[in-house]
Structure formats: structure tokens, C-alpha cells
Amino acid sequence: MVRPTLPTIGRPSRTTAVRSVFAVLLLLSVLLLAGNYVTTALGTSDRNAASLAGNGVTVLTEQTGPLEVYGPNETELNEYERYARYWDVDESPVGSRTLLYTATKWVPKTECDWKRCRRNVVGRLNLTTGEHTELFSRIYSDRGSNEWHDADRVNGTHVAVAGIRKDRVFFADVESDRITWQWHASERYPRDIGRGQYDWTHLNDVEVLDDGRVMASVRNMDEVVFIRPGRGVIDDWTLGSNDNYDVLYEQHNMDYIPRDRGGPAVIVSDSHNNRIVEFQRVNDQWRQSWVWKDAKMQWTRDGDRMPNGHTLITDTNGDRVFEVNERGEVVWLVETTKAYEAERLGTGDESRGGQSAAALGLPSHTTAGGPSGSKYSRFTLEVWQLFSDNAPPYILNSILFVLPPWIDPVQFLPLGVAGTTLVSWSGIELYWRVDWRRLLPV
């Protein structure tokens, strides 16, 4: 008896298997990205899970947009778009609903000597009347980093300014429009360190202390320095050192906490280490006393200690400004687009109303995970944190900064996988379709 021959089921070809792998990777990546776009568009985000514990009005600046004002229920109350970019914002003086800010706007060629220019401004805004007043300004060419990222009120007629363009800190008399004192980074640093001609030090923050010293952030040298006007840097007070990234890594917006509030202490946005960190002065040395970090934190730019012991944090590439309580829990949060600095009105300029972490006994928070109710699993956040902690921070943060706002940092991985998959798949398909023997010489 002859048995019927059954059809044979062949194994998938190698090309089919490769295409299937690429298709699955691409599908998963697109689904993750689309899911994040939908939840963002519908407004379902981390902030919905945070309790409305923040009190008062919060003002924040966006590096690529307006100055915004939020109420305690996370509702935007107002925004101001007079300038192209806003940087520092301080309440000055306390309780007056008047803000001191720095900002930048483009200047047409007809008003300057270069092809393209920008005007850096120290301004004042009355939130009650909406009145703007330009206190001090200068025009620079639009080449390299040349903004004023911070200004601090010295007295009724003078402001201190952190000038990136000329690598200096200076005092300006707003009545006479004159610079009355300056300290230049060349007084301390050799030219063979830093970032070159057009962004050598990136000196991005200044604070005038009650005893007359001037504290400045020299970002590209990873140092916070204390300057005695007329005498120079007080060496044994310097926090951090060049390329010692375990201490500071291209920091922003440090705040000084004096002895009468539990200091001397400095709270710093340790930007490329993706954390807010505080250092306490112990036996004439700086010792780390507190740190806050979660898996979503990406390029922190500001941290203010408030009178209630809470800390207001600005997370630029995490696209959020949020408040953590004394236990390290997120209790108030708004989503933003590339925020640079935030200020809670009625709590004092920056951290001048708050106590040190040592005095408050604050526990550090460095565990993986975002706010309660996060749309991401703990595993996803841990994978992202592992990736972001080991990727080159300058490159990663530059890429994240230019991505669309609906792609948050955690979504960068599926976006990268999707892009790599498309490029690899296209390359292999091209390789399969070309008769390479006909292209080779005989």
C-alpha cells in the first residue's frame, strides 16, 4: 500500500526570520511611543498622582519659551512672552509680587554690528500690574554661549550678574548703567581647561552673601567658588574641582544656607549627575549631607529649600517642576517644556528662607522610580536609569533637549530602538536586493 505523500512544511528562510525580528522591534517601539503620545495629549501624567500640597504661587522660566505663573492647584495663571528666552527668576523684594529676572531676545542686524545679535536683559516684572522694567542690558553677537543666566539683587541700585559671554561676575549700577566691579575667571583658571574660546567657563550663577562674599558657579570647571571683592577667590572654600565628577558635574543654580539656618551649607543642582545635592561645611571642609534623585531626573537646573522644609526642584529634560517634602515624597508637580528655574513666591529669594538638610534631618532619596502613579513600571525606570547614568551626559542631554515635548526621557530608548531598527532593516534590504557581483570589477 502506497501512503499518500504529505506536504512538507519548510522552515522559514533566513531573510524571513530577520524581517520578523525587525518588524517586532519596530512594532514594540512604535506602540510605546504612540502610547506616550496619547497619554500626554489626554493629560494623563505623573502630576495627576501628586497630592496638591504646594501652597502659594510658583513662577518658572522656560529656556525655550515664556515666563509662567502657576497656582497651588497646578493651574497656569499667566505667562509672559516679551523675550525669546527666560533664565533666572527671583522674588525681589520678598512679598511685593515683583520679580527680578534675566532674559534674552534677538536683535535685528540694523541694531548691531554683527550678522545676528542678542540682547541680554536684567528686568523687573510687577505681577500685579504687568509692568516690565529693563534695569540693565547689553547687546552681544550671537556666537557661542553669551547669555546672562543669573542676576542677584545687591541693593536698591545694584545687581550682580553672571556673565557667560565674558567669563565674569560683575556688579552693575542700574541708575548710571555702569559696571562698578567685576571678577574675571582668568584670575583663577588657565586657558587650557574648560571648553574653548566661545564657551570657556559657562559661568552661570551668582549669589551675593550677607557677609559681602560673592558665590559663583563656574560650570565648565565643575566648581562653586567664593570670591572676596578686591581680594579674589577664597581657595579653601571652593566646592568641587575640575573634572571631579563624583562631587559636581557641570552644575547650576547653587544656593547658600548660612550658619543661623543650619549651615554653612550649599544646595546645588548637580546637572549632569541628574540630582539635587547638598554639602555641609564640617571641620573646614565640604561634606555631602543630602541628595535627591529618581529615575526620571534628567539635567536638573534648580533646587530651592523652602521655609517648610520642602525642596522645589526644576528638572529640565524631565520636563517637570516639582516639590518634595521632608520625607522625599513628591507632593506637587507641573509638567513643563525645558524649564530652567522656579521660584515659590512668599518663601524668600531662592533658598534664603530654608534650613539646611543637616538641621532638618532630611533623609536622602536615591531610589529608582518616579512619583507615585507613574505610567512606567519600576523595571522600565530602572533600565532607563542604568542607561542614563552610563551614557555620555552632554550628548544625551543635548539630544533630549531638541526632542518633541511629548517624548519624555524614558521614551528615548524606544525611539532609539525604532531609529536603529529602521536604519538596519533598510540597509539589509538594500544589501539583499543589489546584485553585488555585477558591480564588482571582472
mmCIF file of N, CA and C in Angstrom, residues 29 37 105 112 127 138 145 149 162 164 169 173 183 191 241 254 257 335 358 373 389 413 438-439:
data_model
loop_
_atom_site.group_PDB
_atom_site.id
_atom_site.type_symbol
_atom_site.label_atom_id
_atom_site.label_comp_id
_atom_site.label_asym_id
_atom_site.label_seq_id
_atom_site.Cartn_x
_atom_site.Cartn_y
_atom_site.Cartn_z
ATOM 1 N N SER A 29 8.410 49.349 19.563
ATOM 2 C CA SER A 29 8.876 50.725 19.756
ATOM 3 C C SER A 29 7.784 51.729 19.412
ATOM 4 N N TYR A 37 2.359 59.313 23.532
ATOM 5 C CA TYR A 37 1.756 60.479 22.880
ATOM 6 C C TYR A 37 0.299 60.631 23.280
ATOM 7 N N LYS A 105 16.650 88.323 24.122
ATOM 8 C CA LYS A 105 15.843 88.484 22.911
ATOM 9 C C LYS A 105 16.765 88.776 21.733
ATOM 10 N N CYS A 112 22.825 96.281 15.426
ATOM 11 C CA CYS A 112 24.088 95.804 15.982
ATOM 12 C C CYS A 112 25.138 95.716 14.888
ATOM 13 N N LEU A 127 3.893 91.590 39.007
ATOM 14 C CA LEU A 127 2.841 90.638 38.676
ATOM 15 C C LEU A 127 1.448 91.222 38.863
ATOM 16 N N ARG A 138 22.793 94.603 27.743
ATOM 17 C CA ARG A 138 23.904 94.738 26.818
ATOM 18 C C ARG A 138 23.612 93.875 25.583
ATOM 19 N N SER A 145 28.024 80.676 23.559
ATOM 20 C CA SER A 145 27.148 80.914 24.711
ATOM 21 C C SER A 145 27.441 82.304 25.262
ATOM 22 N N HIS A 149 22.704 84.094 32.598
ATOM 23 C CA HIS A 149 21.797 83.098 33.155
ATOM 24 C C HIS A 149 21.359 83.404 34.577
ATOM 25 N N ALA A 162 25.879 87.099 36.457
ATOM 26 C CA ALA A 162 26.778 86.047 35.982
ATOM 27 C C ALA A 162 26.844 86.149 34.468
ATOM 28 N N ILE A 164 28.195 84.865 31.076
ATOM 29 C CA ILE A 164 28.848 83.780 30.352
ATOM 30 C C ILE A 164 29.746 84.327 29.246
ATOM 31 N N VAL A 169 31.908 87.663 36.679
ATOM 32 C CA VAL A 169 30.838 88.121 37.557
ATOM 33 C C VAL A 169 31.018 89.623 37.704
ATOM 34 N N ASP A 173 25.480 99.125 38.218
ATOM 35 C CA ASP A 173 24.664 100.206 38.765
ATOM 36 C C ASP A 173 23.545 100.470 37.758
ATOM 37 N N TRP A 183 34.844 90.401 38.530
ATOM 38 C CA TRP A 183 35.860 89.363 38.724
ATOM 39 C C TRP A 183 35.853 88.502 37.471
ATOM 40 N N ARG A 191 43.912 78.783 30.614
ATOM 41 C CA ARG A 191 43.106 78.660 29.404
ATOM 42 C C ARG A 191 43.064 77.243 28.838
ATOM 43 N N SER A 241 35.969 70.366 42.015
ATOM 44 C CA SER A 241 37.229 70.606 41.309
ATOM 45 C C SER A 241 37.073 70.138 39.873
ATOM 46 N N MET A 254 23.358 77.149 42.450
ATOM 47 C CA MET A 254 23.614 76.783 43.839
ATOM 48 C C MET A 254 23.035 77.863 44.764
ATOM 49 N N ILE A 257 23.223 78.445 52.347
ATOM 50 C CA ILE A 257 22.452 78.441 53.590
ATOM 51 C C ILE A 257 23.409 78.792 54.724
ATOM 52 N N GLU A 335 3.933 69.784 34.743
ATOM 53 C CA GLU A 335 4.723 69.437 33.570
ATOM 54 C C GLU A 335 5.079 70.708 32.811
ATOM 55 N N ALA A 358 20.978 69.149 57.106
ATOM 56 C CA ALA A 358 21.501 68.651 58.381
ATOM 57 C C ALA A 358 20.649 69.133 59.544
ATOM 58 N N GLY A 373 2.065 56.580 41.046
ATOM 59 C CA GLY A 373 1.148 56.650 39.927
ATOM 60 C C GLY A 373 1.830 56.813 38.578
ATOM 61 N N ASP A 389 22.600 56.872 33.391
ATOM 62 C CA ASP A 389 23.761 57.055 34.256
ATOM 63 C C ASP A 389 25.071 56.698 33.560
ATOM 64 N N LEU A 413 14.589 55.612 24.809
ATOM 65 C CA LEU A 413 15.053 54.265 24.465
ATOM 66 C C LEU A 413 14.244 53.650 23.323
ATOM 67 N N ARG A 438 27.590 42.041 -10.097
ATOM 68 C CA ARG A 438 27.587 42.856 -11.305
ATOM 69 C C ARG A 438 28.301 44.184 -11.089
ATOM 70 N N LEU A 439 28.432 44.577 -9.815
ATOM 71 C CA LEU A 439 29.085 45.847 -9.516
ATOM 72 C C LEU A 439 30.589 45.703 -9.331
#
